[in-house]
mmCIF file with all atom_site columns, C-alpha atoms in Angstrom:
data_model
loop_
_atom_site.group_PDB
_atom_site.id
_atom_site.type_symbol
_atom_site.label_atom_id
_atom_site.label_alt_id
_atom_site.label_comp_id
_atom_site.label_asym_id
_atom_site.label_entity_id
_atom_site.label_seq_id
_atom_site.pdbx_PDB_ins_code
_atom_site.Cartn_x
_atom_site.Cartn_y
_atom_site.Cartn_z
_atom_site.occupancy
_atom_site.B_iso_or_equiv
_atom_site.pdbx_formal_charge
_atom_site.auth_seq_id
_atom_site.auth_comp_id
_atom_site.auth_asym_id
_atom_site.auth_atom_id
_atom_site.pdbx_PDB_model_num
ATOM 1   C CA . MET A 1 1   ? 30.108 17.865 23.462 1.00 0.00 ? 5   MET A CA 1
ATOM 2   C CA . ARG A 1 2   ? 27.554 20.269 24.876 1.00 0.00 ? 6   ARG A CA 1
ATOM 3   C CA . ASN A 1 3   ? 27.673 23.940 24.004 1.00 0.00 ? 7   ASN A CA 1
ATOM 4   C CA . TRP A 1 4   ? 29.838 26.147 26.151 1.00 0.00 ? 8   TRP A CA 1
ATOM 5   C CA . GLN A 1 5   ? 28.099 28.164 28.843 1.00 0.00 ? 9   GLN A CA 1
ATOM 6   C CA . ALA A 1 6   ? 29.314 31.078 30.937 1.00 0.00 ? 10  ALA A CA 1
ATOM 7   C CA . LYS A 1 7   ? 28.536 30.729 34.643 1.00 0.00 ? 11  LYS A CA 1
ATOM 8   C CA . ARG A 1 8   ? 29.231 33.135 37.488 1.00 0.00 ? 12  ARG A CA 1
ATOM 9   C CA . GLY A 1 9   ? 29.716 31.785 40.988 1.00 0.00 ? 13  GLY A CA 1
ATOM 10  C CA . VAL A 1 10  ? 31.848 32.126 44.077 1.00 0.00 ? 14  VAL A CA 1
ATOM 11  C CA . ARG A 1 11  ? 34.921 31.337 41.949 1.00 0.00 ? 15  ARG A CA 1
ATOM 12  C CA . GLY A 1 12  ? 34.052 34.071 39.479 1.00 0.00 ? 16  GLY A CA 1
ATOM 13  C CA . LEU A 1 13  ? 33.263 33.633 35.814 1.00 0.00 ? 17  LEU A CA 1
ATOM 14  C CA . ARG A 1 14  ? 33.756 30.134 34.424 1.00 0.00 ? 18  ARG A CA 1
ATOM 15  C CA . TYR A 1 15  ? 33.279 28.704 30.947 1.00 0.00 ? 19  TYR A CA 1
ATOM 16  C CA . VAL A 1 16  ? 31.719 25.276 31.237 1.00 0.00 ? 20  VAL A CA 1
ATOM 17  C CA . SER A 1 17  ? 30.970 22.375 28.921 1.00 0.00 ? 21  SER A CA 1
ATOM 18  C CA . LYS A 1 18  ? 30.689 18.594 29.069 1.00 0.00 ? 22  LYS A CA 1
ATOM 19  C CA . MET A 1 19  ? 32.672 16.133 26.990 1.00 0.00 ? 23  MET A CA 1
ATOM 20  C CA . GLU A 1 20  ? 32.086 12.507 26.090 1.00 0.00 ? 24  GLU A CA 1
ATOM 21  C CA . PRO A 1 21  ? 34.850 9.893  26.548 1.00 0.00 ? 25  PRO A CA 1
ATOM 22  C CA . GLU A 1 22  ? 35.667 9.733  22.834 1.00 0.00 ? 26  GLU A CA 1
ATOM 23  C CA . GLU A 1 23  ? 35.916 13.532 22.684 1.00 0.00 ? 27  GLU A CA 1
ATOM 24  C CA . VAL A 1 24  ? 38.295 13.651 25.636 1.00 0.00 ? 28  VAL A CA 1
ATOM 25  C CA . GLY A 1 25  ? 40.434 10.929 24.070 1.00 0.00 ? 29  GLY A CA 1
ATOM 26  C CA . LEU A 1 26  ? 40.472 12.691 20.711 1.00 0.00 ? 30  LEU A CA 1
ATOM 27  C CA . VAL A 1 27  ? 41.519 16.060 22.138 1.00 0.00 ? 31  VAL A CA 1
ATOM 28  C CA . ARG A 1 28  ? 44.160 14.474 24.375 1.00 0.00 ? 32  ARG A CA 1
ATOM 29  C CA . SER A 1 29  ? 45.640 12.569 21.429 1.00 0.00 ? 33  SER A CA 1
ATOM 30  C CA . LEU A 1 30  ? 45.671 15.605 19.133 1.00 0.00 ? 34  LEU A CA 1
ATOM 31  C CA . VAL A 1 31  ? 47.213 17.851 21.777 1.00 0.00 ? 35  VAL A CA 1
ATOM 32  C CA . GLY A 1 32  ? 49.850 15.238 22.598 1.00 0.00 ? 36  GLY A CA 1
ATOM 33  C CA . SER A 1 33  ? 50.839 15.048 18.931 1.00 0.00 ? 37  SER A CA 1
ATOM 34  C CA . LEU A 1 34  ? 50.993 18.834 18.745 1.00 0.00 ? 38  LEU A CA 1
ATOM 35  C CA . VAL A 1 35  ? 53.318 19.040 21.749 1.00 0.00 ? 39  VAL A CA 1
ATOM 36  C CA . GLU A 1 36  ? 55.572 16.367 20.228 1.00 0.00 ? 40  GLU A CA 1
ATOM 37  C CA . LEU A 1 37  ? 55.866 18.377 17.008 1.00 0.00 ? 41  LEU A CA 1
ATOM 38  C CA . LEU A 1 38  ? 56.756 21.537 18.905 1.00 0.00 ? 42  LEU A CA 1
ATOM 39  C CA . ASP A 1 39  ? 59.289 19.685 21.062 1.00 0.00 ? 43  ASP A CA 1
ATOM 40  C CA . GLU A 1 40  ? 60.948 18.179 17.989 1.00 0.00 ? 44  GLU A CA 1
ATOM 41  C CA . ARG A 1 41  ? 61.169 21.569 16.309 1.00 0.00 ? 45  ARG A CA 1
ATOM 42  C CA . GLU A 1 42  ? 62.682 23.151 19.409 1.00 0.00 ? 46  GLU A CA 1
ATOM 43  C CA . GLY A 1 43  ? 65.117 20.277 19.925 1.00 0.00 ? 47  GLY A CA 1
ATOM 44  C CA . SER A 1 44  ? 66.405 20.441 16.356 1.00 0.00 ? 48  SER A CA 1
ATOM 45  C CA . ALA A 1 45  ? 67.417 24.118 16.566 1.00 0.00 ? 49  ALA A CA 1
ATOM 46  C CA . PRO A 1 46  ? 71.070 24.670 15.598 1.00 0.00 ? 50  PRO A CA 1
ATOM 47  C CA . HIS A 1 47  ? 73.690 25.168 18.287 1.00 0.00 ? 51  HIS A CA 1
ATOM 48  C CA . ASP A 1 48  ? 74.428 28.846 18.913 1.00 0.00 ? 52  ASP A CA 1
ATOM 49  C CA . GLU A 1 49  ? 77.553 29.680 20.925 1.00 0.00 ? 53  GLU A CA 1
ATOM 50  C CA . LEU A 1 50  ? 76.678 33.391 21.055 1.00 0.00 ? 54  LEU A CA 1
ATOM 51  C CA . ALA A 1 51  ? 73.308 32.543 22.579 1.00 0.00 ? 55  ALA A CA 1
ATOM 52  C CA . GLU A 1 52  ? 75.048 30.521 25.275 1.00 0.00 ? 56  GLU A CA 1
ATOM 53  C CA . LEU A 1 53  ? 77.343 33.429 26.097 1.00 0.00 ? 57  LEU A CA 1
ATOM 54  C CA . THR A 1 54  ? 74.614 36.064 26.170 1.00 0.00 ? 58  THR A CA 1
ATOM 55  C CA . GLY A 1 55  ? 71.822 33.935 27.606 1.00 0.00 ? 59  GLY A CA 1
ATOM 56  C CA . LEU A 1 56  ? 69.609 34.955 24.691 1.00 0.00 ? 60  LEU A CA 1
ATOM 57  C CA . ARG A 1 57  ? 67.574 32.050 23.375 1.00 0.00 ? 61  ARG A CA 1
ATOM 58  C CA . THR A 1 58  ? 67.569 31.567 19.647 1.00 0.00 ? 62  THR A CA 1
ATOM 59  C CA . GLY A 1 59  ? 65.846 29.115 17.371 1.00 0.00 ? 63  GLY A CA 1
ATOM 60  C CA . HIS A 1 60  ? 65.777 28.114 13.740 1.00 0.00 ? 64  HIS A CA 1
ATOM 61  C CA . ALA A 1 61  ? 66.458 30.769 11.138 1.00 0.00 ? 65  ALA A CA 1
ATOM 62  C CA . GLU A 1 62  ? 64.790 28.814 8.334  1.00 0.00 ? 66  GLU A CA 1
ATOM 63  C CA . PRO A 1 63  ? 61.079 27.946 8.175  1.00 0.00 ? 67  PRO A CA 1
ATOM 64  C CA . PRO A 1 64  ? 59.989 24.347 8.790  1.00 0.00 ? 68  PRO A CA 1
ATOM 65  C CA . GLU A 1 65  ? 59.920 22.012 5.807  1.00 0.00 ? 69  GLU A CA 1
ATOM 66  C CA . GLU A 1 66  ? 57.116 19.949 7.350  1.00 0.00 ? 70  GLU A CA 1
ATOM 67  C CA . PRO A 1 67  ? 53.725 21.374 6.204  1.00 0.00 ? 71  PRO A CA 1
ATOM 68  C CA . VAL A 1 68  ? 52.071 21.185 9.626  1.00 0.00 ? 72  VAL A CA 1
ATOM 69  C CA . LEU A 1 69  ? 54.869 23.065 11.384 1.00 0.00 ? 73  LEU A CA 1
ATOM 70  C CA . ASP A 1 70  ? 55.045 25.524 8.510  1.00 0.00 ? 74  ASP A CA 1
ATOM 71  C CA . ARG A 1 71  ? 51.362 26.319 9.113  1.00 0.00 ? 75  ARG A CA 1
ATOM 72  C CA . LEU A 1 72  ? 51.897 26.619 12.869 1.00 0.00 ? 76  LEU A CA 1
ATOM 73  C CA . LEU A 1 73  ? 55.101 28.676 12.616 1.00 0.00 ? 77  LEU A CA 1
ATOM 74  C CA . PRO A 1 74  ? 54.688 30.892 9.544  1.00 0.00 ? 78  PRO A CA 1
ATOM 75  C CA . ASP A 1 75  ? 57.035 33.632 8.444  1.00 0.00 ? 79  ASP A CA 1
ATOM 76  C CA . PHE A 1 76  ? 56.881 36.781 10.543 1.00 0.00 ? 80  PHE A CA 1
ATOM 77  C CA . TYR A 1 77  ? 57.169 39.089 7.542  1.00 0.00 ? 81  TYR A CA 1
ATOM 78  C CA . ARG A 1 78  ? 55.287 38.713 4.277  1.00 0.00 ? 82  ARG A CA 1
ATOM 79  C CA . PRO A 1 79  ? 55.929 41.572 1.872  1.00 0.00 ? 83  PRO A CA 1
ATOM 80  C CA . GLY A 1 80  ? 52.972 42.932 -0.033 1.00 0.00 ? 84  GLY A CA 1
ATOM 81  C CA . ALA A 1 81  ? 52.822 45.261 -2.967 1.00 0.00 ? 85  ALA A CA 1
ATOM 82  C CA . ASP A 1 82  ? 53.369 48.291 -0.733 1.00 0.00 ? 86  ASP A CA 1
ATOM 83  C CA . ALA A 1 83  ? 55.674 46.663 1.821  1.00 0.00 ? 87  ALA A CA 1
ATOM 84  C CA . PRO A 1 84  ? 58.951 48.453 2.628  1.00 0.00 ? 88  PRO A CA 1
ATOM 85  C CA . GLY A 1 85  ? 61.780 46.930 0.622  1.00 0.00 ? 89  GLY A CA 1
ATOM 86  C CA . ALA A 1 86  ? 59.523 45.133 -1.834 1.00 0.00 ? 90  ALA A CA 1
ATOM 87  C CA . VAL A 1 87  ? 60.643 47.309 -4.755 1.00 0.00 ? 91  VAL A CA 1
ATOM 88  C CA . ASP A 1 88  ? 64.311 47.294 -3.762 1.00 0.00 ? 92  ASP A CA 1
ATOM 89  C CA . ALA A 1 89  ? 64.436 43.536 -3.204 1.00 0.00 ? 93  ALA A CA 1
ATOM 90  C CA . PRO A 1 90  ? 62.656 41.894 -6.153 1.00 0.00 ? 94  PRO A CA 1
ATOM 91  C CA . SER A 1 91  ? 64.533 38.643 -5.629 1.00 0.00 ? 95  SER A CA 1
ATOM 92  C CA . GLY A 1 92  ? 63.302 38.329 -2.042 1.00 0.00 ? 96  GLY A CA 1
ATOM 93  C CA . GLU A 1 93  ? 66.632 38.622 -0.195 1.00 0.00 ? 97  GLU A CA 1
ATOM 94  C CA . PHE A 1 94  ? 65.272 41.334 2.070  1.00 0.00 ? 98  PHE A CA 1
ATOM 95  C CA . ALA A 1 95  ? 62.231 39.299 3.117  1.00 0.00 ? 99  ALA A CA 1
ATOM 96  C CA . HIS A 1 96  ? 64.312 36.152 3.590  1.00 0.00 ? 100 HIS A CA 1
ATOM 97  C CA . ASP A 1 97  ? 66.970 37.835 5.733  1.00 0.00 ? 101 ASP A CA 1
ATOM 98  C CA . LEU A 1 98  ? 64.405 39.687 7.822  1.00 0.00 ? 102 LEU A CA 1
ATOM 99  C CA . ASN A 1 99  ? 62.384 36.526 8.377  1.00 0.00 ? 103 ASN A CA 1
ATOM 100 C CA . ALA A 1 100 ? 65.506 34.592 9.325  1.00 0.00 ? 104 ALA A CA 1
ATOM 101 C CA . ALA A 1 101 ? 66.415 37.157 11.977 1.00 0.00 ? 105 ALA A CA 1
ATOM 102 C CA . LEU A 1 102 ? 62.873 37.462 13.331 1.00 0.00 ? 106 LEU A CA 1
ATOM 103 C CA . ARG A 1 103 ? 62.372 33.709 13.408 1.00 0.00 ? 107 ARG A CA 1
ATOM 104 C CA . SER A 1 104 ? 65.670 33.020 15.164 1.00 0.00 ? 108 SER A CA 1
ATOM 105 C CA . LEU A 1 105 ? 64.871 35.541 17.900 1.00 0.00 ? 109 LEU A CA 1
ATOM 106 C CA . ASN A 1 106 ? 61.144 34.923 18.345 1.00 0.00 ? 110 ASN A CA 1
ATOM 107 C CA . GLU A 1 107 ? 60.372 31.308 17.475 1.00 0.00 ? 111 GLU A CA 1
ATOM 108 C CA . PRO A 1 108 ? 61.424 29.924 20.904 1.00 0.00 ? 112 PRO A CA 1
ATOM 109 C CA . GLU A 1 109 ? 58.883 32.177 22.645 1.00 0.00 ? 113 GLU A CA 1
ATOM 110 C CA . VAL A 1 110 ? 56.179 31.311 20.117 1.00 0.00 ? 114 VAL A CA 1
ATOM 111 C CA . ILE A 1 111 ? 56.780 27.611 20.736 1.00 0.00 ? 115 ILE A CA 1
ATOM 112 C CA . ASP A 1 112 ? 56.691 28.187 24.504 1.00 0.00 ? 116 ASP A CA 1
ATOM 113 C CA . ALA A 1 113 ? 53.338 29.980 24.253 1.00 0.00 ? 117 ALA A CA 1
ATOM 114 C CA . LYS A 1 114 ? 51.790 27.261 22.104 1.00 0.00 ? 118 LYS A CA 1
ATOM 115 C CA . ARG A 1 115 ? 53.124 24.512 24.355 1.00 0.00 ? 119 ARG A CA 1
ATOM 116 C CA . ASP A 1 116 ? 51.892 26.275 27.510 1.00 0.00 ? 120 ASP A CA 1
ATOM 117 C CA . ALA A 1 117 ? 48.416 26.580 25.998 1.00 0.00 ? 121 ALA A CA 1
ATOM 118 C CA . ALA A 1 118 ? 48.483 22.892 25.078 1.00 0.00 ? 122 ALA A CA 1
ATOM 119 C CA . GLN A 1 119 ? 49.478 21.933 28.622 1.00 0.00 ? 123 GLN A CA 1
ATOM 120 C CA . THR A 1 120 ? 46.558 23.979 29.977 1.00 0.00 ? 124 THR A CA 1
ATOM 121 C CA . VAL A 1 121 ? 44.165 22.021 27.774 1.00 0.00 ? 125 VAL A CA 1
ATOM 122 C CA . LEU A 1 122 ? 45.597 18.706 28.961 1.00 0.00 ? 126 LEU A CA 1
ATOM 123 C CA . ALA A 1 123 ? 45.438 19.834 32.604 1.00 0.00 ? 127 ALA A CA 1
ATOM 124 C CA . THR A 1 124 ? 41.795 20.935 32.376 1.00 0.00 ? 128 THR A CA 1
ATOM 125 C CA . LEU A 1 125 ? 40.447 17.932 30.474 1.00 0.00 ? 129 LEU A CA 1
ATOM 126 C CA . PRO A 1 126 ? 38.411 15.474 32.550 1.00 0.00 ? 130 PRO A CA 1
ATOM 127 C CA . GLU A 1 127 ? 40.032 12.088 33.141 1.00 0.00 ? 131 GLU A CA 1
ATOM 128 C CA . ARG A 1 128 ? 37.644 10.228 30.849 1.00 0.00 ? 132 ARG A CA 1
ATOM 129 C CA . ALA A 1 129 ? 34.461 12.253 30.469 1.00 0.00 ? 133 ALA A CA 1
ATOM 130 C CA . GLY A 1 130 ? 32.608 14.961 32.296 1.00 0.00 ? 134 GLY A CA 1
ATOM 131 C CA . THR A 1 131 ? 32.734 18.687 32.901 1.00 0.00 ? 135 THR A CA 1
ATOM 132 C CA . VAL A 1 132 ? 35.306 21.122 31.592 1.00 0.00 ? 136 VAL A CA 1
ATOM 133 C CA . SER A 1 133 ? 35.359 24.287 33.724 1.00 0.00 ? 137 SER A CA 1
ATOM 134 C CA . LEU A 1 134 ? 37.691 27.087 32.670 1.00 0.00 ? 138 LEU A CA 1
ATOM 135 C CA . THR A 1 135 ? 38.798 30.435 34.005 1.00 0.00 ? 139 THR A CA 1
ATOM 136 C CA . GLU A 1 136 ? 39.170 33.330 31.583 1.00 0.00 ? 140 GLU A CA 1
ATOM 137 C CA . ASP A 1 137 ? 42.899 32.645 31.144 1.00 0.00 ? 141 ASP A CA 1
ATOM 138 C CA . GLU A 1 138 ? 42.340 28.912 30.708 1.00 0.00 ? 142 GLU A CA 1
ATOM 139 C CA . ALA A 1 139 ? 39.633 29.573 28.128 1.00 0.00 ? 143 ALA A CA 1
ATOM 140 C CA . ARG A 1 140 ? 42.033 31.770 26.165 1.00 0.00 ? 144 ARG A CA 1
ATOM 141 C CA . ASP A 1 141 ? 44.589 28.962 26.224 1.00 0.00 ? 145 ASP A CA 1
ATOM 142 C CA . TRP A 1 142 ? 41.903 26.642 24.878 1.00 0.00 ? 146 TRP A CA 1
ATOM 143 C CA . LEU A 1 143 ? 41.254 29.081 22.032 1.00 0.00 ? 147 LEU A CA 1
ATOM 144 C CA . THR A 1 144 ? 44.961 29.169 21.208 1.00 0.00 ? 148 THR A CA 1
ATOM 145 C CA . CYS A 1 145 ? 45.410 25.413 21.330 1.00 0.00 ? 149 CYS A CA 1
ATOM 146 C CA . VAL A 1 146 ? 42.225 24.443 19.492 1.00 0.00 ? 150 VAL A CA 1
ATOM 147 C CA . ASN A 1 147 ? 43.077 26.918 16.753 1.00 0.00 ? 151 ASN A CA 1
ATOM 148 C CA . ASP A 1 148 ? 46.543 25.355 16.495 1.00 0.00 ? 152 ASP A CA 1
ATOM 149 C CA . LEU A 1 149 ? 44.941 21.924 16.201 1.00 0.00 ? 153 LEU A CA 1
ATOM 150 C CA . ARG A 1 150 ? 42.738 23.224 13.383 1.00 0.00 ? 154 ARG A CA 1
ATOM 151 C CA . LEU A 1 151 ? 45.735 24.715 11.603 1.00 0.00 ? 155 LEU A CA 1
ATOM 152 C CA . ALA A 1 152 ? 47.688 21.477 11.930 1.00 0.00 ? 156 ALA A CA 1
ATOM 153 C CA . LEU A 1 153 ? 44.832 19.302 10.728 1.00 0.00 ? 157 LEU A CA 1
ATOM 154 C CA . GLY A 1 154 ? 44.035 21.746 7.952  1.00 0.00 ? 158 GLY A CA 1
ATOM 155 C CA . ALA A 1 155 ? 47.617 21.502 6.700  1.00 0.00 ? 159 ALA A CA 1
ATOM 156 C CA . LEU A 1 156 ? 47.412 17.705 6.646  1.00 0.00 ? 160 LEU A CA 1
ATOM 157 C CA . LEU A 1 157 ? 44.133 17.806 4.740  1.00 0.00 ? 161 LEU A CA 1
ATOM 158 C CA . GLY A 1 158 ? 45.128 20.543 2.327  1.00 0.00 ? 162 GLY A CA 1
ATOM 159 C CA . ILE A 1 159 ? 42.347 22.783 3.577  1.00 0.00 ? 163 ILE A CA 1
ATOM 160 C CA . THR A 1 160 ? 42.476 26.315 2.202  1.00 0.00 ? 164 THR A CA 1
ATOM 161 C CA . ALA A 1 161 ? 40.013 29.150 1.658  1.00 0.00 ? 165 ALA A CA 1
ATOM 162 C CA . ASP A 1 162 ? 39.382 27.764 -1.831 1.00 0.00 ? 166 ASP A CA 1
ATOM 163 C CA . LEU A 1 163 ? 39.119 24.146 -0.664 1.00 0.00 ? 167 LEU A CA 1
ATOM 164 C CA . PRO A 1 164 ? 37.357 24.239 2.735  1.00 0.00 ? 168 PRO A CA 1
ATOM 165 C CA . ASP A 1 165 ? 36.963 20.449 2.720  1.00 0.00 ? 169 ASP A CA 1
ATOM 166 C CA . GLY A 1 166 ? 40.532 19.683 1.733  1.00 0.00 ? 170 GLY A CA 1
ATOM 167 C CA . ALA A 1 167 ? 42.593 19.061 -1.356 1.00 0.00 ? 171 ALA A CA 1
ATOM 168 C CA . THR A 1 168 ? 40.957 15.665 -1.935 1.00 0.00 ? 172 THR A CA 1
ATOM 169 C CA . PRO A 1 169 ? 37.497 15.959 -0.373 1.00 0.00 ? 173 PRO A CA 1
ATOM 170 C CA . ASP A 1 170 ? 36.324 12.724 -2.018 1.00 0.00 ? 174 ASP A CA 1
ATOM 171 C CA . ASP A 1 171 ? 39.084 10.616 -0.441 1.00 0.00 ? 175 ASP A CA 1
ATOM 172 C CA . PRO A 1 172 ? 37.279 8.340  2.068  1.00 0.00 ? 176 PRO A CA 1
ATOM 173 C CA . ALA A 1 173 ? 40.459 7.989  4.122  1.00 0.00 ? 177 ALA A CA 1
ATOM 174 C CA . LYS A 1 174 ? 40.280 11.695 4.884  1.00 0.00 ? 178 LYS A CA 1
ATOM 175 C CA . ALA A 1 175 ? 36.557 11.917 5.556  1.00 0.00 ? 179 ALA A CA 1
ATOM 176 C CA . GLY A 1 176 ? 36.907 11.282 9.290  1.00 0.00 ? 180 GLY A CA 1
ATOM 177 C CA . HIS A 1 177 ? 39.683 13.830 9.606  1.00 0.00 ? 181 HIS A CA 1
ATOM 178 C CA . VAL A 1 178 ? 37.567 16.438 7.842  1.00 0.00 ? 182 VAL A CA 1
ATOM 179 C CA . ASP A 1 179 ? 34.800 15.760 10.360 1.00 0.00 ? 183 ASP A CA 1
ATOM 180 C CA . VAL A 1 180 ? 37.273 16.302 13.214 1.00 0.00 ? 184 VAL A CA 1
ATOM 181 C CA . TYR A 1 181 ? 38.412 19.557 11.614 1.00 0.00 ? 185 TYR A CA 1
ATOM 182 C CA . HIS A 1 182 ? 34.844 20.844 11.459 1.00 0.00 ? 186 HIS A CA 1
ATOM 183 C CA . TRP A 1 183 ? 34.173 19.672 15.034 1.00 0.00 ? 187 TRP A CA 1
ATOM 184 C CA . LEU A 1 184 ? 37.189 21.636 16.246 1.00 0.00 ? 188 LEU A CA 1
ATOM 185 C CA . SER A 1 185 ? 35.974 24.642 14.256 1.00 0.00 ? 189 SER A CA 1
ATOM 186 C CA . ALA A 1 186 ? 32.553 24.464 15.898 1.00 0.00 ? 190 ALA A CA 1
ATOM 187 C CA . LEU A 1 187 ? 34.090 24.078 19.365 1.00 0.00 ? 191 LEU A CA 1
ATOM 188 C CA . LEU A 1 188 ? 36.249 27.137 18.737 1.00 0.00 ? 192 LEU A CA 1
ATOM 189 C CA . ASP A 1 189 ? 33.442 29.262 17.283 1.00 0.00 ? 193 ASP A CA 1
ATOM 190 C CA . VAL A 1 190 ? 31.044 28.577 20.146 1.00 0.00 ? 194 VAL A CA 1
ATOM 191 C CA . LEU A 1 191 ? 33.643 29.261 22.838 1.00 0.00 ? 195 LEU A CA 1
ATOM 192 C CA . VAL A 1 192 ? 34.660 32.529 21.151 1.00 0.00 ? 196 VAL A CA 1
ATOM 193 C CA . SER A 1 193 ? 31.023 33.594 20.911 1.00 0.00 ? 197 SER A CA 1
ATOM 194 C CA . VAL A 1 194 ? 30.300 32.823 24.559 1.00 0.00 ? 198 VAL A CA 1
ATOM 195 C CA . MET A 1 195 ? 33.435 34.632 25.716 1.00 0.00 ? 199 MET A CA 1
ATOM 196 C CA . LEU A 1 196 ? 32.559 37.728 23.695 1.00 0.00 ? 200 LEU A CA 1
ATOM 197 C CA . ASP A 1 197 ? 29.064 37.765 25.195 1.00 0.00 ? 201 ASP A CA 1
ATOM 198 C CA . HIS A 1 198 ? 30.316 37.359 28.773 1.00 0.00 ? 202 HIS A CA 1
ATOM 199 C CA . GLU A 1 199 ? 33.450 39.412 29.124 1.00 0.00 ? 203 GLU A CA 1
ATOM 200 C CA . PRO A 1 200 ? 34.667 39.780 32.726 1.00 0.00 ? 204 PRO A CA 1
ATOM 201 C CA . GLU A 1 201 ? 33.353 42.791 34.602 1.00 0.00 ? 205 GLU A CA 1
#
């Protein structure tokens, strides 16, 4: 994949790059898997009669058990040493109840936003290979989706700040996936840099 470039023309500012066939196939496959995960999470939400009566969408109250989804849909509230309620709720009931309420109310919209960004990526990919040309909004969706792909792959590989190459960096079965993770990181970093240097007038 060539580096991203910002180009101004009759259609305004565009962010442009070129992708090889294997890169297009890789991104399409990863994004498709991401959408499937989000769809499964949304579809498994418990039935809520009150939501049906009020028209208010609700989702899961409990965090995902699956590591990838847990990375993509983290808790909304994480008490720190100075967080309100931390002293009064040493056993964590306050944080749990607050997270349950926040997650139930907000997770459907979070899933929608991630899925919409993923659909933008799929819609703007070339059929097999060629040019990717993005508007400002489309580029932001790419940032969202590529970051989600990194988070998902990082969860599978056990990548953390302390283990940037994964929990088992010497495992040959994971070597290719680590390479993909770093490729996604580079794609994201370059696009962010170009967008910061060429903000719309």
